[in-house]
Short mmCIF file of C-alpha atoms in Angstrom, two decimals:
data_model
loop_
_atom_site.label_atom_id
_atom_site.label_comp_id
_atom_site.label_asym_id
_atom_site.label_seq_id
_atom_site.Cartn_x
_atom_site.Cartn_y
_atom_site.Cartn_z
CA UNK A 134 166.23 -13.89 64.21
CA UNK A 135 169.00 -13.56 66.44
CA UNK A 136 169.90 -10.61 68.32
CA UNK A 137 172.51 -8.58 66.18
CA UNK A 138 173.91 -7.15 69.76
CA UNK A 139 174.49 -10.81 70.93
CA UNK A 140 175.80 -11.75 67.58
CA UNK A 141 178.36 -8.65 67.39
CA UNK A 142 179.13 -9.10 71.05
CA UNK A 143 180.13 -12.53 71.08
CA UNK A 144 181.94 -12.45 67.83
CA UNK A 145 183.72 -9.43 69.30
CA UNK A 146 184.89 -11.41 71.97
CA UNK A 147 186.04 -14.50 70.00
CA UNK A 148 188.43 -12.29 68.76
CA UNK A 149 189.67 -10.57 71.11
CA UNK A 150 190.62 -14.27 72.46
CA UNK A 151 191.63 -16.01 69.62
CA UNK A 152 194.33 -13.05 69.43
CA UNK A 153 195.63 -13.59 73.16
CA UNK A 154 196.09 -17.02 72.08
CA UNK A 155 197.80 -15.98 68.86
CA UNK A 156 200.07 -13.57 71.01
CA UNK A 157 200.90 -16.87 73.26
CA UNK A 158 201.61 -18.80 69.78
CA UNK A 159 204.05 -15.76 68.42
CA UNK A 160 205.71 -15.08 72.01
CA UNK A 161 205.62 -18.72 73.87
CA UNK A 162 208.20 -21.39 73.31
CA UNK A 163 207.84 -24.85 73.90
CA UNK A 164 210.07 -25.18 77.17
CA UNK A 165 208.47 -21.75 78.29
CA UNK A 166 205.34 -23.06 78.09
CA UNK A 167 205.93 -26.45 79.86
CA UNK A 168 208.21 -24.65 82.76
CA UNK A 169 205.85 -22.31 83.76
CA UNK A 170 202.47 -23.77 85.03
CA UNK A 171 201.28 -19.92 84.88
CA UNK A 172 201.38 -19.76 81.52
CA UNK A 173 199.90 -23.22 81.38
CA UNK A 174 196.98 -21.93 83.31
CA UNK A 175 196.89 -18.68 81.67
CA UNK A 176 196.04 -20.61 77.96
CA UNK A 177 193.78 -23.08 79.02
CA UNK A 178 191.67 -20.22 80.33
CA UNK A 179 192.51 -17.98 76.85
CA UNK A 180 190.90 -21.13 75.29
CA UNK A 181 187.83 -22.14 77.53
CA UNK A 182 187.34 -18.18 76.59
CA UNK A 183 187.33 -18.42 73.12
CA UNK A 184 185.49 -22.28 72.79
CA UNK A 185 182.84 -20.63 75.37
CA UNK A 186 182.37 -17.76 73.13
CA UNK A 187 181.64 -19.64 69.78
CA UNK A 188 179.67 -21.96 71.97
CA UNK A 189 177.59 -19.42 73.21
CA UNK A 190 177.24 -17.66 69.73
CA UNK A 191 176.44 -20.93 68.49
CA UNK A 192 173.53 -21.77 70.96
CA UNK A 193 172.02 -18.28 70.17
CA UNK A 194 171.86 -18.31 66.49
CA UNK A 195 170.39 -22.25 66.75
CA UNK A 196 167.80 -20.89 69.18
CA UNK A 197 166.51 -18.37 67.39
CA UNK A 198 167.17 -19.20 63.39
CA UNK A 199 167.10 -23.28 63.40
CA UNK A 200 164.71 -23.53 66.01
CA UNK A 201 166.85 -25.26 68.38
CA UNK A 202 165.62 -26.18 71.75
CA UNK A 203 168.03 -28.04 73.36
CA UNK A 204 170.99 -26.82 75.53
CA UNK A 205 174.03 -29.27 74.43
CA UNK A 206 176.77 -27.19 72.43
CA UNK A 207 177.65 -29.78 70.25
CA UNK A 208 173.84 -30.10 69.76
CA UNK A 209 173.87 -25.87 68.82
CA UNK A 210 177.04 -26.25 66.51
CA UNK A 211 176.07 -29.42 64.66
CA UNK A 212 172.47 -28.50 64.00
CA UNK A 213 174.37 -24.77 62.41
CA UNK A 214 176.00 -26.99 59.96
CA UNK A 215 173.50 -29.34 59.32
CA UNK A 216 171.13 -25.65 58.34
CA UNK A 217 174.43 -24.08 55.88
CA UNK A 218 174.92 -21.94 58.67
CA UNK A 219 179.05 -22.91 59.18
CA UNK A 220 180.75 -25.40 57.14
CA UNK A 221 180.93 -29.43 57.99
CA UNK A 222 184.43 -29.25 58.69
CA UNK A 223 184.23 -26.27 61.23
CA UNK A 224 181.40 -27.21 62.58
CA UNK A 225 183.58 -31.02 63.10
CA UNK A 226 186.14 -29.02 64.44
CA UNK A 227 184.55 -27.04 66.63
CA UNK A 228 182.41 -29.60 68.12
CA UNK A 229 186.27 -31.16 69.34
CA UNK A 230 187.16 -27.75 70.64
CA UNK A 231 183.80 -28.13 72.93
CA UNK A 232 185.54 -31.67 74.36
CA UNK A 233 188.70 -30.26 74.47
CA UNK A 234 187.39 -27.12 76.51
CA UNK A 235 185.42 -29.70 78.93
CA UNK A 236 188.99 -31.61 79.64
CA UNK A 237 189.86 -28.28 80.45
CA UNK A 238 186.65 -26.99 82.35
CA UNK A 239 186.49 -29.96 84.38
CA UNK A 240 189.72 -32.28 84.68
CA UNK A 241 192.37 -30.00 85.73
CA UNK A 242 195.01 -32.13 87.31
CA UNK A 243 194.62 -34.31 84.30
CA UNK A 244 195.07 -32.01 81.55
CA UNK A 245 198.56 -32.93 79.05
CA UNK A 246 200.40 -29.62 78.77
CA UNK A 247 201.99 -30.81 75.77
CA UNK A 248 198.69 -31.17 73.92
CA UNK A 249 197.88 -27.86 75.29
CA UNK A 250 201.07 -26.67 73.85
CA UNK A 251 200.26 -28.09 70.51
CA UNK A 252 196.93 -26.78 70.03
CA UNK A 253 197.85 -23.52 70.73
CA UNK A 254 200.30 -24.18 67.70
CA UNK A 255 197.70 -26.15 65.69
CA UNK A 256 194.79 -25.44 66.69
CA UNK A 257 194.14 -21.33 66.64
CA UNK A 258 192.23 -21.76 62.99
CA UNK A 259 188.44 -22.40 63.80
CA UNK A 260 187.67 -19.58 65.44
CA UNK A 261 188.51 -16.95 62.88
CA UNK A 262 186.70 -19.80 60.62
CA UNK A 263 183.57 -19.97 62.62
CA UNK A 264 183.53 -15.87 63.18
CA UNK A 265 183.49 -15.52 59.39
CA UNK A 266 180.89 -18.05 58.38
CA UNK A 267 178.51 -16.38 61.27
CA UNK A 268 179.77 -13.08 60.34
CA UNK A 269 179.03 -13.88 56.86
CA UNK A 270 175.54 -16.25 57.46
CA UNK A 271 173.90 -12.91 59.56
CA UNK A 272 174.98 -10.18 56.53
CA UNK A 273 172.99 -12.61 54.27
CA UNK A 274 170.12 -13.08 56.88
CA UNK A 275 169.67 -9.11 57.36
CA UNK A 276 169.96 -8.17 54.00
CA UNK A 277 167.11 -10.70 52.92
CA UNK A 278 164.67 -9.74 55.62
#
């Protein structure tokens, strides 16, 4: 089963980033956002944060509850969904996330600050979505074992 400390930790930090990003949502306008290559920076890292996190989460609880054995995070998140452990459509959301945080990751002159911009406005959902459906899946798991 997986490790409640990992579990706990990594949902811990999930939110703790997805409410940065919700403090960027409340506090950054549009025009802020695009004038300021700082702040640009400063949320693409708040979200390669938070998509790393559920990724993370997401590779632990395949591992060691849906005997996963692969290393591919849309692998992890698709086989949770496929085993009732998160919902289709998170799991479909979440599994763009993963592409969008690899744009990020890997193709920084290239990244659109305007679709930045509007999935920090958009986008913030799936992680509280995906922390509750673990959150929820590993109650059920420890109280039936």
């Amino acid at each position: 089963m997986a490790d409640e400390r990992v579990v706990s930790t990594k949902l811990e930090q999930i939110e703790q980033y997805h409410d940065e990003l919700r403090t960027k949502r409340r506090t950054l306008s549009r025009a802020e956002f695009l004038e300021s290559i700082t702040e640009q920076r400063a949320v693409e890292r708040m979200f390669e944060n938070a998509i790393q996190a559920c990724s993370d989460l997401a590779q632990h609880v395949a591992t060691h509850d849906c005997s996963y054995d692969e290393s591919a995070s849309k692998g992890a998140i698709f086989v949770l969904a496929r085993n009732d452990v998160i919902e289709d459509g998170t799991a479909e959301t979440l599994i763009s996330a993963v592409g969008f945080r690899n744009v990020l990751a890997h193709e920084y002159g290239l990244v659109d600050p305007e679709v930045v911009y509007e999935t920090l406005q958009t986008g913030l959902a799936v992680y509280e979505e995906f922390s509750e459906q673990i959150a929820r899946w590993y109650r059920e798991q420890s109280t039936s074992n």
